[in-house]
PDB file of C-alpha atoms in Angstrom:
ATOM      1  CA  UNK Z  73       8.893  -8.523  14.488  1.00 66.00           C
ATOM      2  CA  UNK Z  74       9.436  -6.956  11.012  1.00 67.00           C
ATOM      3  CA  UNK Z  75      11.613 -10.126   9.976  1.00 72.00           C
ATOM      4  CA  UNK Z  76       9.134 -12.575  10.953  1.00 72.00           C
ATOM      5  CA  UNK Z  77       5.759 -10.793   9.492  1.00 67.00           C
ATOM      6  CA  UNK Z  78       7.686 -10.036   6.153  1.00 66.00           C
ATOM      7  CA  UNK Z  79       9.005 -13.836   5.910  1.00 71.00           C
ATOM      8  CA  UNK Z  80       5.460 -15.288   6.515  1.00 70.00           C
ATOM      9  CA  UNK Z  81       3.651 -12.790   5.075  1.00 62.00           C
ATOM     10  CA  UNK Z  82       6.061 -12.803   1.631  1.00 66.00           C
ATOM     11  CA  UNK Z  83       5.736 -16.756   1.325  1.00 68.00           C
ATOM     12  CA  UNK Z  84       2.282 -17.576   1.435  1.00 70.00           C
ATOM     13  CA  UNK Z  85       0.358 -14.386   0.688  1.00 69.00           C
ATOM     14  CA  UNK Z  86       2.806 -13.006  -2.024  1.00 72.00           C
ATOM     15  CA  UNK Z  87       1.103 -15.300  -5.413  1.00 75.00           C
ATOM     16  CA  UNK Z  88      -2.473 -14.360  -4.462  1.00 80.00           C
ATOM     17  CA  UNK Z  89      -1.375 -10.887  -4.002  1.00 81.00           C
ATOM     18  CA  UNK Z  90       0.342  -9.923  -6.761  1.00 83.00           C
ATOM     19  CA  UNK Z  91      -3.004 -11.290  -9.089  1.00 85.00           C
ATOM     20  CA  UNK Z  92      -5.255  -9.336  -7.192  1.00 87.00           C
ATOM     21  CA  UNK Z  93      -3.079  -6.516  -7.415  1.00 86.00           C
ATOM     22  CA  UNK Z  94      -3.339  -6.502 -11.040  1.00 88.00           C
ATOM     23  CA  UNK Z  95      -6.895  -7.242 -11.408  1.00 89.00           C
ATOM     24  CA  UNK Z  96      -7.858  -4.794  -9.457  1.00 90.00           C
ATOM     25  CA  UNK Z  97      -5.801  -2.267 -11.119  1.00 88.00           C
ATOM     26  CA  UNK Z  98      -6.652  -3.219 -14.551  1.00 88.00           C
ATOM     27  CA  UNK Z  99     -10.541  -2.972 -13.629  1.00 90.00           C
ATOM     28  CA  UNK Z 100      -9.713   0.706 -12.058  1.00 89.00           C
ATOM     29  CA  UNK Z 101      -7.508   1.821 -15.232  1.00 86.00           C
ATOM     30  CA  UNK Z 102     -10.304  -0.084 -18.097  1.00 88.00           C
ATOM     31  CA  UNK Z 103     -12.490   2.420 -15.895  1.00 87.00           C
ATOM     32  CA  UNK Z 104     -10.259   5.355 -17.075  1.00 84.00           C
ATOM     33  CA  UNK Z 105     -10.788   4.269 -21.330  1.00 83.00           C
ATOM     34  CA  UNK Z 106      -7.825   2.976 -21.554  1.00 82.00           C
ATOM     35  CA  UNK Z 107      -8.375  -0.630 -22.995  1.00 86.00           C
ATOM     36  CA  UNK Z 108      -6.961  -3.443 -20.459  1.00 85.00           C
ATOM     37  CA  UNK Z 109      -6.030  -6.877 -20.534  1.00 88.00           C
ATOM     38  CA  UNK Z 110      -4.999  -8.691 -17.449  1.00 88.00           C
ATOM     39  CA  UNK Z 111      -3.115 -12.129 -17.692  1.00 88.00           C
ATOM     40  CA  UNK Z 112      -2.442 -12.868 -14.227  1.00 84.00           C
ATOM     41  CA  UNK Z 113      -0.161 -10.659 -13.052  1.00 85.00           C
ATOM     42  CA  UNK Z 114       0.223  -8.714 -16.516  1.00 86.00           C
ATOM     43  CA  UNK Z 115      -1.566  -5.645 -17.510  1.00 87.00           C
ATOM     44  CA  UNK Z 116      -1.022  -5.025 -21.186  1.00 85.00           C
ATOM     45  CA  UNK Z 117      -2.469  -1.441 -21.509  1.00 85.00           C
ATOM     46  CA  UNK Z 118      -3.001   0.150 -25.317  1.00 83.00           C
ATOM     47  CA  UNK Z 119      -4.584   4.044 -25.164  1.00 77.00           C
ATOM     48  CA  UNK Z 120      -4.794   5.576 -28.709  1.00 76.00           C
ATOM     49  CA  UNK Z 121      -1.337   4.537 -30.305  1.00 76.00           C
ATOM     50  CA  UNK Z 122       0.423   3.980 -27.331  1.00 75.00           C
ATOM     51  CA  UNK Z 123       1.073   0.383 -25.936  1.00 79.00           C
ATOM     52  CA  UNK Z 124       2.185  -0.563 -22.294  1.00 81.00           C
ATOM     53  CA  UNK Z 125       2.882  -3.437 -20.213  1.00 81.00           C
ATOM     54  CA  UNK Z 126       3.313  -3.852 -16.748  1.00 82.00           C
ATOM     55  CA  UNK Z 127       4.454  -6.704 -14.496  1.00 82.00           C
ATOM     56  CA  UNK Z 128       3.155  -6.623 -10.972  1.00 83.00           C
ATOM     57  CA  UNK Z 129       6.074  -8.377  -8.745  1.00 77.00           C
ATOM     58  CA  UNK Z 130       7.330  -8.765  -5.749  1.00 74.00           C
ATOM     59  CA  UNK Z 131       7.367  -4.693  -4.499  1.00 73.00           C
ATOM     60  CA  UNK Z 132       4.883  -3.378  -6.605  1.00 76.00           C
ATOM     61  CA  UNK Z 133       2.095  -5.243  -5.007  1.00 76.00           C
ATOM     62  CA  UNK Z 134       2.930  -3.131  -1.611  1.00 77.00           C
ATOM     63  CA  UNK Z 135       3.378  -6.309   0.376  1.00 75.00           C
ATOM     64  CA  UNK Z 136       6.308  -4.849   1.654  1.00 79.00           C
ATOM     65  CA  UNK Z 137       4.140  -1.702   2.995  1.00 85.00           C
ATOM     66  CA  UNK Z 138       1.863  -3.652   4.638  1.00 86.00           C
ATOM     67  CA  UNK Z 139       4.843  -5.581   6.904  1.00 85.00           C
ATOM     68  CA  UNK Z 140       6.459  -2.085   7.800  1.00 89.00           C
ATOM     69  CA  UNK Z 141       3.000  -0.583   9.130  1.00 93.00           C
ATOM     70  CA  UNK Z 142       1.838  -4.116  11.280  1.00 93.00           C
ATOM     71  CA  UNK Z 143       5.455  -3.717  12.820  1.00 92.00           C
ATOM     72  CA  UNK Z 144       4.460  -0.998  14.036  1.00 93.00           C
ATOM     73  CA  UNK Z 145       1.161  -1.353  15.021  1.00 95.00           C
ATOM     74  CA  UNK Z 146       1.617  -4.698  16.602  1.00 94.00           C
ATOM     75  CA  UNK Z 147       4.139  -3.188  19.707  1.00 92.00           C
ATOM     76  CA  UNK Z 148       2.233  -0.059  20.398  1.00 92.00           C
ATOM     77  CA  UNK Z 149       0.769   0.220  23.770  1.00 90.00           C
ATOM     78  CA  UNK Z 150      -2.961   0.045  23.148  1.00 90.00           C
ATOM     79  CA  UNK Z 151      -5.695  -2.268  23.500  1.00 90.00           C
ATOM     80  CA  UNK Z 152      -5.976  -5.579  21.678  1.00 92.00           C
ATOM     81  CA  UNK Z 153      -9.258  -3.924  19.732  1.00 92.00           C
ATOM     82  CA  UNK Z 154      -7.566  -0.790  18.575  1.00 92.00           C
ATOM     83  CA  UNK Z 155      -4.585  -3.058  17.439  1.00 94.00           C
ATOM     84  CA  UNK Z 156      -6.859  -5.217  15.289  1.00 94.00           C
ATOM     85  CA  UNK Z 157      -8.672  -2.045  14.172  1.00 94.00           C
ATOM     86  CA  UNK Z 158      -4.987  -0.385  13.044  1.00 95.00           C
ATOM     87  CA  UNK Z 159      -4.380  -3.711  11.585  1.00 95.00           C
ATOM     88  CA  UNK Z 160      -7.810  -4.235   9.402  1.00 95.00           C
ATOM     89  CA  UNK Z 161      -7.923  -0.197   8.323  1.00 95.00           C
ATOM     90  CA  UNK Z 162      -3.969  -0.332   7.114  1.00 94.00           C
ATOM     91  CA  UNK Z 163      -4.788  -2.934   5.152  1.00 91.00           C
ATOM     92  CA  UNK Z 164      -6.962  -1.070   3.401  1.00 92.00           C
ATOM     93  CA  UNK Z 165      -5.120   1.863   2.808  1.00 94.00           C
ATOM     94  CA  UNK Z 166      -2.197   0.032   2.174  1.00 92.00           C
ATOM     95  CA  UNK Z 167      -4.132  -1.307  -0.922  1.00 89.00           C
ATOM     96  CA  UNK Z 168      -5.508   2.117  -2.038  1.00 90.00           C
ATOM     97  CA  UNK Z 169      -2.033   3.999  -1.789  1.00 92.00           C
ATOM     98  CA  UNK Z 170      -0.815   1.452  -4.015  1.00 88.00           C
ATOM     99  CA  UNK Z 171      -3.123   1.245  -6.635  1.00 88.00           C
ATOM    100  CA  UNK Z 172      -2.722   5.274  -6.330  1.00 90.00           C
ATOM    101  CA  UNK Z 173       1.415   4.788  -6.752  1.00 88.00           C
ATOM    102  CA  UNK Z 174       0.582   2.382  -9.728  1.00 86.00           C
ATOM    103  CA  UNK Z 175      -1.878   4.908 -11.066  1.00 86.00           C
ATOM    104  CA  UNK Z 176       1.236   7.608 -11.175  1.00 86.00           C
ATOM    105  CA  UNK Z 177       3.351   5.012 -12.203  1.00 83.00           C
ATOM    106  CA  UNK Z 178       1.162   3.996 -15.352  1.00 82.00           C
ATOM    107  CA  UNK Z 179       0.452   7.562 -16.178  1.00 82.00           C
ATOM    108  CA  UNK Z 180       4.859   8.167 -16.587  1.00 82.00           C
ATOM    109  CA  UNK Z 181       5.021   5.341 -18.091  1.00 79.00           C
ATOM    110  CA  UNK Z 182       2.420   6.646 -21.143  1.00 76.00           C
ATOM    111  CA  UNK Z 183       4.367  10.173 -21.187  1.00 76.00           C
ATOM    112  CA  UNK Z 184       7.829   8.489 -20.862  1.00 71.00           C
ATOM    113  CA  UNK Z 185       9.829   6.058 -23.057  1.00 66.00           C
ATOM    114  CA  UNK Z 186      10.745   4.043 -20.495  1.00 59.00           C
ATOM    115  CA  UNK Z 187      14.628   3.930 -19.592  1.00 61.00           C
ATOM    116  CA  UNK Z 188      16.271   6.072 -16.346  1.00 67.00           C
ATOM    117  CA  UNK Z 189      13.375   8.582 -15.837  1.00 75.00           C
ATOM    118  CA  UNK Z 190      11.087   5.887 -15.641  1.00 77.00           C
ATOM    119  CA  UNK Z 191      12.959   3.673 -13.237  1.00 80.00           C
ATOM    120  CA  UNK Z 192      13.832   7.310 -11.053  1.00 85.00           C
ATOM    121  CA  UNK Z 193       9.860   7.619 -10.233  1.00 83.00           C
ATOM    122  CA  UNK Z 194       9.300   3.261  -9.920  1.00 81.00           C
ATOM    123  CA  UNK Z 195      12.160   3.153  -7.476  1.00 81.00           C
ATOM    124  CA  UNK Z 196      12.694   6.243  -5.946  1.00 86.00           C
ATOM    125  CA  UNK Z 197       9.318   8.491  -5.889  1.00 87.00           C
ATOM    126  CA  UNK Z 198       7.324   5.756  -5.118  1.00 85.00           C
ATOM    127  CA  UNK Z 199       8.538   3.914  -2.132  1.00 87.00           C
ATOM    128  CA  UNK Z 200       9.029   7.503  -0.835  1.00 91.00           C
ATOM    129  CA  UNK Z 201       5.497   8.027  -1.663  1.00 91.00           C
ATOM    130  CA  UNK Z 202       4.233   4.682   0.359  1.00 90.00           C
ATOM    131  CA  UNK Z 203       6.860   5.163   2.798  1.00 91.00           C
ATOM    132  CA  UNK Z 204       5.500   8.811   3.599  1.00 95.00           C
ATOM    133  CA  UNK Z 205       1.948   7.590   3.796  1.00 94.00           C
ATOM    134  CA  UNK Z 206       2.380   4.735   5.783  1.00 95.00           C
ATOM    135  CA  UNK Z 207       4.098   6.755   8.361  1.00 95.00           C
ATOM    136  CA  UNK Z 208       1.259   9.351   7.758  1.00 96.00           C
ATOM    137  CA  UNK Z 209      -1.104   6.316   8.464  1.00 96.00           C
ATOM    138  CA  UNK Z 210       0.099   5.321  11.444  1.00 95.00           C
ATOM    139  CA  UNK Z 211       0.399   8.765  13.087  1.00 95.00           C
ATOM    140  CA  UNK Z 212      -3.225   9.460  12.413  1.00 95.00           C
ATOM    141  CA  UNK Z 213      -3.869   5.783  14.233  1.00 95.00           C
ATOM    142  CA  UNK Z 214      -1.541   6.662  16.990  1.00 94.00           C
ATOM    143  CA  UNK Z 215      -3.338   9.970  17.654  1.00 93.00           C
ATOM    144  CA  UNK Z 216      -6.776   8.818  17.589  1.00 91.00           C
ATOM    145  CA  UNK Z 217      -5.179   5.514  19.939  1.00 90.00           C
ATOM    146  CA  UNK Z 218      -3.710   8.009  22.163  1.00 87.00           C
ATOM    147  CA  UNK Z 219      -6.559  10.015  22.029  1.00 83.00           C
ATOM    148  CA  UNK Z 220      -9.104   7.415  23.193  1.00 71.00           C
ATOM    149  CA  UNK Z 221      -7.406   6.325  25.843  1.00 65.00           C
ATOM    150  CA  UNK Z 222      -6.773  10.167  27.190  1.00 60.00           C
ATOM    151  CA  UNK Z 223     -10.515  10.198  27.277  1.00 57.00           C
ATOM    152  CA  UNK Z 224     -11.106   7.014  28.481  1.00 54.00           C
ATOM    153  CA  UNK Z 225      -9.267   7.750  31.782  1.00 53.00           C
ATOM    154  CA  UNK Z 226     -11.103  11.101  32.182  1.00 51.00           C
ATOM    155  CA  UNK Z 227     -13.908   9.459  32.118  1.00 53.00           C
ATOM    156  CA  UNK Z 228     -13.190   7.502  34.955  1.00 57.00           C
ATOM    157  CA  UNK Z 229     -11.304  10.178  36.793  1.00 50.00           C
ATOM    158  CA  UNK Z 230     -12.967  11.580  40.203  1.00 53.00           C
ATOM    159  CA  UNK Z 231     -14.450  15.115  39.946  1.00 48.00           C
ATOM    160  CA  UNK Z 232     -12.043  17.194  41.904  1.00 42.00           C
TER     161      UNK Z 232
END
């Protein structure tokens, strides 16, 4: 399932993704003082004497997160609705974890000049990060899931 949702979902959603990514970012960071200019997918960031770009690619615009939680989601023995709900709400919070990794990313990036400390926290720390809370994510789904259909058969149980 992963394979097939990651293929699709890289190829025709990936372009669109990685703009809005950036847009939205930039419009959350200008929101911070720090002057922003988005080209695309290319944040050019300037606070005080400090200057910063960033690239939003392929892995930093969590499309990968978004695969690994709907493969998931999609097998787990529940209802079509609460599927579709799981589905629509990880989006979401797929979106806002990673403009919250990207937030920690940017703020390194302004403290650190760049090199092996930089790339420790971009490729290490943060897929943990997303990794951690998409598994968070789904376990809170999974509960409340579970947890419906627990009372849903009580409530059809016999008094006894």
């Amino acid at each position: 399932v992963f394979l097939v949702i990651v293929t699709l979902w890289a190829d025709a959603i990936l372009p669109p993704v990685d703009i809005f990514t950036a847009h939205l970012f930039g419009a959350l960071l200008s929101m911070t003082g720090v002057d922003v200019n988005v080209n695309l997918k290319m944040i050019l960031m300037s606070a005080g004497p400090i200057d910063r770009a960033v690239n939003i690619g392929y892995g930093c615009d969590g499309v990968l997160a978004y695969p690994i939680l709907a493969s998931a989601i999609i097998p787990f023995p529940s209802s079509l609705w609460s599927r579709l709900a799981g589905l629509g709400s990880g989006l979401l919070f797929v979106i806002f974890i990673n403009q919250v990794r990207l937030g920690g990313l940017v703020a390194i990036m302004f403290r650190v000049e760049g090199g092996d400390s930089f790339e420790f926290y971009h490729t290490t720390v943060g897929q943990v990060f997303a990794l951690l809370m998409i598994f968070l994510f789904w376990q809170w789904w999974a509960t409340l899931t579970l947890k419906g259909r627990t009372m849903a058969i009580d409530a059809g149980a016999p008094d006894g």
